[in-house]
Amino acid sequence: MVWGLGALGLAVLHGVAARHPHRRFVGITRDPLRNNGFPPNVRLGDVARLGVDDAPVLVCVADEEAEVLRQYLVAGQLDLGRAMVARNNRRLFHPAVLGDRLRHRTVLMVTNPVELMCARLAQTAGCRAVYGVGMQIDAERYRDVLRAGWGIGLGADELPVSGMHGLEAIPVLSAVPGLAARIAAPPWPVVCDRLHNAARTDRLNWLLQPQRLAAVLSRLRPEPDDDPYRRLAIAAQALAAAEFNGWHPPVHRAGGHMNALVDSWFTTERVRVSAACQWPPAGGAEVFLGGTLDLATGAFGLPDLNATELERVARQVESMRALTVAVEES
């Protein structure tokens, strides 16, 4: 099931239904009578169609989320944008009301902030098999800017990410020997020039508003200048800002990752998601963080993190707790 048929939900539902014609899919929408040219193995319904069963559901409910994020991202006020998105989406998604229909399902959460929504669903609906989606595109953006700004090419499985997609995924640089030093080495203006040049050529040919990349890079600077994590985060923010045009970043990029994730669910592979774990790792409270889920066994694990990465994750956990309190009180 795909719940929420905006641009991304429509792309995912069309994609997975076409590639899996022997399976049946349901689209949950506020307008179940509309016709979007779906194949015969798709039918539409409203929330009541969820029923009480164990079919997995991909939650793409959102209220102009991409437009809000784009405006605040370009303005350099991403924290304010996240808070507004959280408040808007919270009004749309009511897990307490739908608890009986979600409790025994696997839920893949696309609605942002992903980790906040996952925690809310787990706590209020008692849903245990809930996973956040987004780490795949975070990892791809990091690989894109490494290639464009530093000339470093990495394979899809070489750079793990952790932390929170709903805040800012943390690249696990310690997983690649020498990578942090290579990111810190060139002067930051040189990296920015390389990214500008890539945005003006076919190396980043999917960017819809390449001028925004320059705007973000001119406003944000890593502090300290040679901090490899901050450098990579700013470059990825600039790339994300340039991807947006109107309501959403290129659907083929985001939708492609969602389609691949659904495909993996049918073949029981290992996938990158956010899932519940303890933080601190030794007996802490339950939080949702990015790691790898083994679909065959159900085992979830965080990547190995060095001291710097552990500290960054800890700061994100506190930021998400503060955001959760602010949203619940609004």
Short mmCIF file of C-alpha atoms in Angstrom, two decimals:
data_model
loop_
_atom_site.label_atom_id
_atom_site.label_comp_id
_atom_site.label_asym_id
_atom_site.label_seq_id
_atom_site.Cartn_x
_atom_site.Cartn_y
_atom_site.Cartn_z
CA MET A 1 0.00 0.00 0.00
CA VAL A 2 1.09 3.56 -0.69
CA TRP A 3 -0.56 6.12 1.56
CA GLY A 4 -0.42 9.64 0.11
CA LEU A 5 -0.44 10.14 -3.66
CA GLY A 6 1.42 13.36 -4.22
CA ALA A 7 4.17 13.53 -6.85
CA LEU A 8 6.41 11.07 -5.02
CA GLY A 9 3.67 8.65 -4.00
CA LEU A 10 2.32 8.53 -7.54
CA ALA A 11 5.77 7.87 -8.99
CA VAL A 12 6.43 5.06 -6.53
CA LEU A 13 3.05 3.42 -7.01
CA HIS A 14 3.32 3.51 -10.80
CA GLY A 15 6.89 2.20 -10.66
CA VAL A 16 6.44 -0.74 -8.31
CA ALA A 17 3.12 -1.80 -9.83
CA ALA A 18 4.65 -1.90 -13.30
CA ARG A 19 7.66 -3.92 -12.15
CA HIS A 20 5.61 -6.35 -10.05
CA PRO A 21 2.50 -7.08 -12.16
CA HIS A 22 1.80 -10.29 -10.22
CA ARG A 23 1.34 -8.33 -6.96
CA ARG A 24 -1.58 -6.17 -5.94
CA PHE A 25 -1.18 -2.61 -4.71
CA VAL A 26 -3.52 -0.11 -3.06
CA GLY A 27 -3.16 3.66 -3.17
CA ILE A 28 -4.60 5.48 -0.17
CA THR A 29 -5.73 8.99 -1.12
CA ARG A 30 -8.25 11.67 -0.21
CA ASP A 31 -9.51 11.45 -3.80
CA PRO A 32 -9.97 7.72 -4.52
CA LEU A 33 -12.11 8.37 -7.61
CA ARG A 34 -9.40 10.07 -9.64
CA ASN A 35 -7.81 8.19 -12.52
CA ASN A 36 -4.05 8.39 -12.95
CA GLY A 37 -3.66 5.68 -15.55
CA PHE A 38 -2.71 2.95 -13.09
CA PRO A 39 -2.22 -0.62 -14.30
CA PRO A 40 -4.88 -3.22 -13.40
CA ASN A 41 -3.02 -4.42 -10.29
CA VAL A 42 -3.60 -1.04 -8.58
CA ARG A 43 -6.80 0.13 -6.95
CA LEU A 44 -7.42 3.33 -5.02
CA GLY A 45 -9.22 3.86 -1.74
CA ASP A 46 -9.43 6.16 1.24
CA VAL A 47 -7.96 5.53 4.70
CA ALA A 48 -10.76 3.12 5.54
CA ARG A 49 -9.32 0.77 2.90
CA LEU A 50 -6.32 0.15 5.15
CA GLY A 51 -8.28 -2.49 7.01
CA VAL A 52 -6.74 -4.65 9.75
CA ASP A 53 -4.15 -6.87 8.06
CA ASP A 54 -0.39 -7.16 7.69
CA ALA A 55 0.25 -5.71 4.22
CA PRO A 56 3.22 -3.28 4.28
CA VAL A 57 2.39 0.40 3.81
CA LEU A 58 4.58 3.22 2.49
CA VAL A 59 3.50 6.49 4.17
CA CYS A 60 4.01 9.51 1.88
CA VAL A 61 1.54 11.86 3.57
CA ALA A 62 2.73 15.47 3.33
CA ASP A 63 1.39 19.02 3.31
CA GLU A 64 3.35 21.08 0.76
CA GLU A 65 6.46 19.72 2.47
CA ALA A 66 8.88 20.11 -0.42
CA GLU A 67 7.88 23.72 -1.10
CA VAL A 68 8.36 24.68 2.57
CA LEU A 69 11.75 22.98 2.73
CA ARG A 70 12.87 24.57 -0.53
CA GLN A 71 12.02 28.08 0.67
CA TYR A 72 13.82 27.68 3.99
CA LEU A 73 16.74 25.76 2.51
CA VAL A 74 17.45 28.49 -0.04
CA ALA A 75 17.07 31.13 2.71
CA GLY A 76 19.53 29.32 4.96
CA GLN A 77 16.91 28.69 7.67
CA LEU A 78 16.64 24.93 7.47
CA ASP A 79 15.84 24.44 11.17
CA LEU A 80 12.77 26.70 10.88
CA GLY A 81 11.72 24.82 7.75
CA ARG A 82 11.96 21.47 9.51
CA ALA A 83 9.85 22.73 12.41
CA MET A 84 7.13 23.99 10.04
CA VAL A 85 7.14 20.73 8.08
CA ALA A 86 6.86 18.76 11.32
CA ARG A 87 3.86 20.78 12.50
CA ASN A 88 2.10 20.61 9.13
CA ASN A 89 2.62 16.88 8.65
CA ARG A 90 1.71 16.07 12.23
CA ARG A 91 -1.78 17.47 11.57
CA LEU A 92 -2.21 15.08 8.64
CA PHE A 93 -0.94 11.91 10.25
CA HIS A 94 -2.89 10.54 13.22
CA PRO A 95 -1.35 7.22 14.32
CA ALA A 96 -3.41 7.04 17.51
CA VAL A 97 -6.62 6.96 15.48
CA LEU A 98 -5.21 4.42 13.02
CA GLY A 99 -3.39 2.26 15.55
CA ASP A 100 -5.37 -0.93 14.93
CA ARG A 101 -4.80 -0.64 11.19
CA LEU A 102 -1.05 -0.08 11.44
CA ARG A 103 0.04 -2.08 14.47
CA HIS A 104 0.69 -5.37 12.66
CA ARG A 105 2.10 -3.90 9.46
CA THR A 106 5.55 -3.05 8.27
CA VAL A 107 5.47 0.73 7.86
CA LEU A 108 7.98 2.57 5.66
CA MET A 109 7.87 6.23 6.67
CA VAL A 110 8.63 8.86 4.02
CA THR A 111 6.78 11.72 5.78
CA ASN A 112 9.23 14.19 7.34
CA PRO A 113 10.78 14.64 9.79
CA VAL A 114 11.13 10.91 9.25
CA GLU A 115 12.55 9.93 12.64
CA LEU A 116 10.04 12.06 14.55
CA MET A 117 7.13 10.48 12.66
CA CYS A 118 8.53 6.99 13.18
CA ALA A 119 8.84 7.54 16.92
CA ARG A 120 5.34 8.98 17.12
CA LEU A 121 3.89 5.99 15.29
CA ALA A 122 5.78 3.50 17.45
CA GLN A 123 4.76 5.19 20.70
CA THR A 124 1.10 5.95 19.99
CA ALA A 125 0.09 3.02 17.79
CA GLY A 126 2.35 0.33 19.24
CA CYS A 127 3.80 -0.32 15.78
CA ARG A 128 7.15 -2.07 16.10
CA ALA A 129 8.09 -2.69 12.47
CA VAL A 130 8.37 0.97 11.46
CA TYR A 131 11.30 2.22 9.40
CA GLY A 132 12.30 5.64 8.13
CA VAL A 133 13.13 6.18 4.48
CA GLY A 134 15.59 8.72 3.08
CA MET A 135 19.08 7.51 3.92
CA GLN A 136 19.51 6.21 0.36
CA ILE A 137 19.19 9.63 -1.25
CA ASP A 138 21.32 11.20 1.51
CA ALA A 139 24.11 8.76 0.72
CA GLU A 140 23.75 9.44 -3.01
CA ARG A 141 24.01 13.20 -2.50
CA TYR A 142 27.20 12.75 -0.49
CA ARG A 143 28.68 10.60 -3.25
CA ASP A 144 27.60 13.16 -5.87
CA VAL A 145 29.33 16.09 -4.15
CA LEU A 146 32.43 14.03 -3.38
CA ARG A 147 32.75 13.23 -7.05
CA ALA A 148 31.99 16.78 -8.23
CA GLY A 149 33.82 18.80 -5.58
CA TRP A 150 36.70 16.54 -4.66
CA GLY A 151 37.08 14.13 -7.56
CA ILE A 152 36.48 11.20 -5.22
CA GLY A 153 34.41 8.36 -6.67
CA LEU A 154 32.80 5.90 -4.25
CA GLY A 155 30.54 2.93 -4.87
CA ALA A 156 27.00 2.71 -3.53
CA ASP A 157 28.04 0.58 -0.54
CA GLU A 158 31.32 2.30 0.33
CA LEU A 159 30.06 5.27 2.37
CA PRO A 160 27.56 4.39 5.14
CA VAL A 161 25.37 7.11 6.62
CA SER A 162 23.81 7.36 10.05
CA GLY A 163 22.18 10.00 12.20
CA MET A 164 18.77 11.27 11.13
CA HIS A 165 17.44 11.93 7.63
CA GLY A 166 14.91 14.33 9.15
CA LEU A 167 17.76 16.52 10.39
CA GLU A 168 20.92 15.86 8.41
CA ALA A 169 22.29 12.40 7.71
CA ILE A 170 25.83 11.94 9.01
CA PRO A 171 28.34 10.45 6.57
CA VAL A 172 30.45 7.79 8.26
CA LEU A 173 33.78 9.01 6.90
CA SER A 174 35.69 6.69 9.20
CA ALA A 175 34.45 3.73 7.12
CA VAL A 176 36.73 4.80 4.22
CA PRO A 177 40.42 5.02 5.26
CA GLY A 178 41.89 8.44 4.57
CA LEU A 179 38.62 9.95 3.30
CA ALA A 180 38.29 12.61 6.01
CA ALA A 181 41.80 13.89 5.32
CA ARG A 182 41.13 14.05 1.57
CA ILE A 183 37.95 16.08 2.15
CA ALA A 184 39.76 18.48 4.51
CA ALA A 185 42.82 19.00 2.29
CA PRO A 186 41.82 21.30 -0.64
CA PRO A 187 41.03 24.97 0.06
CA TRP A 188 37.30 25.45 0.49
CA PRO A 189 37.05 28.05 -2.34
CA VAL A 190 38.58 25.48 -4.70
CA VAL A 191 35.91 22.93 -3.73
CA CYS A 192 33.18 25.55 -4.28
CA ASP A 193 34.56 26.40 -7.72
CA ARG A 194 34.53 22.73 -8.68
CA LEU A 195 30.93 22.38 -7.54
CA HIS A 196 29.92 25.53 -9.46
CA ASN A 197 31.55 24.19 -12.60
CA ALA A 198 29.89 20.80 -12.20
CA ALA A 199 26.49 22.46 -11.77
CA ARG A 200 26.98 24.32 -15.05
CA THR A 201 27.89 21.16 -16.98
CA ASP A 202 26.37 17.74 -17.50
CA ARG A 203 28.15 16.30 -14.47
CA LEU A 204 25.19 17.43 -12.34
CA ASN A 205 22.72 17.57 -15.19
CA TRP A 206 19.61 16.78 -13.11
CA LEU A 207 19.81 20.06 -11.15
CA LEU A 208 16.72 22.15 -11.84
CA GLN A 209 17.94 25.41 -10.30
CA PRO A 210 21.78 25.31 -10.40
CA GLN A 211 22.08 28.97 -9.38
CA ARG A 212 20.82 28.02 -5.93
CA LEU A 213 23.91 25.88 -5.38
CA ALA A 214 26.06 29.01 -5.68
CA ALA A 215 23.73 30.94 -3.38
CA VAL A 216 23.97 28.36 -0.58
CA LEU A 217 27.75 27.98 -0.93
CA SER A 218 28.23 31.75 -0.77
CA ARG A 219 26.23 31.99 2.46
CA LEU A 220 27.47 28.94 4.38
CA ARG A 221 31.06 28.26 5.35
CA PRO A 222 32.46 25.32 7.31
CA GLU A 223 33.66 26.20 10.80
CA PRO A 224 36.41 25.27 11.31
CA ASP A 225 37.32 25.55 7.65
CA ASP A 226 38.87 22.08 7.43
CA ASP A 227 36.06 20.18 9.20
CA PRO A 228 35.37 17.37 6.68
CA TYR A 229 31.90 16.58 8.05
CA ARG A 230 30.76 20.19 7.90
CA ARG A 231 32.26 20.64 4.44
CA LEU A 232 30.38 17.65 3.10
CA ALA A 233 27.13 18.69 4.82
CA ILE A 234 27.23 22.19 3.28
CA ALA A 235 27.97 20.79 -0.17
CA ALA A 236 25.06 18.34 0.14
CA GLN A 237 22.72 21.14 1.32
CA ALA A 238 23.69 23.22 -1.70
CA LEU A 239 23.03 20.27 -4.00
CA ALA A 240 19.62 19.63 -2.42
CA ALA A 241 18.64 23.31 -2.81
CA ALA A 242 19.53 23.19 -6.50
CA GLU A 243 17.47 20.03 -7.02
CA PHE A 244 14.19 21.66 -6.02
CA ASN A 245 11.95 23.28 -8.59
CA GLY A 246 8.46 24.13 -7.38
CA TRP A 247 7.01 21.35 -5.28
CA HIS A 248 9.60 18.62 -5.25
CA PRO A 249 13.17 17.62 -6.11
CA PRO A 250 13.42 15.46 -9.25
CA VAL A 251 10.93 12.66 -8.70
CA HIS A 252 13.05 10.22 -10.68
CA ARG A 253 15.81 10.48 -8.05
CA ALA A 254 13.69 10.26 -4.91
CA GLY A 255 11.17 7.91 -6.50
CA GLY A 256 13.93 5.69 -7.84
CA HIS A 257 15.23 5.10 -4.34
CA MET A 258 11.75 4.37 -3.03
CA ASN A 259 11.13 1.89 -5.84
CA ALA A 260 14.43 0.15 -5.14
CA LEU A 261 13.56 -0.07 -1.46
CA VAL A 262 10.18 -1.68 -2.19
CA ASP A 263 11.89 -4.10 -4.59
CA SER A 264 14.30 -5.04 -1.79
CA TRP A 265 11.40 -5.81 0.51
CA PHE A 266 10.29 -8.50 -1.92
CA THR A 267 13.77 -10.03 -2.18
CA THR A 268 14.82 -9.76 1.50
CA GLU A 269 18.04 -7.87 0.96
CA ARG A 270 19.96 -5.56 3.28
CA VAL A 271 18.64 -2.00 3.10
CA ARG A 272 19.53 1.40 4.53
CA VAL A 273 16.75 2.74 6.74
CA SER A 274 16.20 4.52 10.03
CA ALA A 275 15.06 2.15 12.76
CA ALA A 276 14.56 2.00 16.50
CA CYS A 277 17.68 1.48 18.59
CA GLN A 278 19.02 2.48 21.99
CA TRP A 279 20.93 5.71 22.45
CA PRO A 280 23.38 5.79 24.07
CA PRO A 281 24.01 2.28 22.70
CA ALA A 282 24.51 0.78 26.16
CA GLY A 283 21.06 0.95 27.71
CA GLY A 284 19.81 4.34 26.53
CA ALA A 285 16.36 5.46 25.45
CA GLU A 286 14.81 4.35 22.15
CA VAL A 287 15.49 6.63 19.19
CA PHE A 288 15.41 6.20 15.43
CA LEU A 289 18.78 6.35 13.68
CA GLY A 290 20.15 5.39 10.29
CA GLY A 291 21.75 2.02 9.78
CA THR A 292 21.30 -1.25 7.92
CA LEU A 293 18.36 -3.64 8.19
CA ASP A 294 18.78 -7.30 7.23
CA LEU A 295 15.36 -8.15 5.82
CA ALA A 296 15.99 -11.88 6.02
CA THR A 297 16.59 -11.85 9.79
CA GLY A 298 15.05 -8.55 10.89
CA ALA A 299 18.34 -7.55 12.53
CA PHE A 300 19.19 -3.84 12.50
CA GLY A 301 22.57 -2.37 13.21
CA LEU A 302 24.26 1.02 13.24
CA PRO A 303 27.51 1.39 11.32
CA ASP A 304 30.72 1.53 13.34
CA LEU A 305 31.17 5.16 14.39
CA ASN A 306 34.30 6.94 15.56
CA ALA A 307 34.31 9.44 18.44
CA THR A 308 33.52 12.43 16.19
CA GLU A 309 30.59 10.64 14.57
CA LEU A 310 29.24 9.48 17.93
CA GLU A 311 29.32 13.07 19.15
CA ARG A 312 27.46 14.28 16.07
CA VAL A 313 24.79 11.62 16.49
CA ALA A 314 24.40 12.57 20.16
CA ARG A 315 23.82 16.21 19.20
CA GLN A 316 21.21 15.16 16.65
CA VAL A 317 19.37 13.06 19.23
CA GLU A 318 19.11 16.11 21.50
CA SER A 319 17.99 18.32 18.60
CA MET A 320 15.26 15.84 17.64
CA ARG A 321 14.05 15.65 21.23
CA ALA A 322 13.79 19.45 21.34
CA LEU A 323 11.96 19.51 17.99
CA THR A 324 9.56 16.82 19.21
CA VAL A 325 8.72 18.82 22.33
CA ALA A 326 8.18 22.01 20.31
CA VAL A 327 5.89 20.24 17.84
CA GLU A 328 3.85 18.49 20.53
CA GLU A 329 3.34 21.79 22.39
CA SER A 330 2.30 23.75 19.28
#
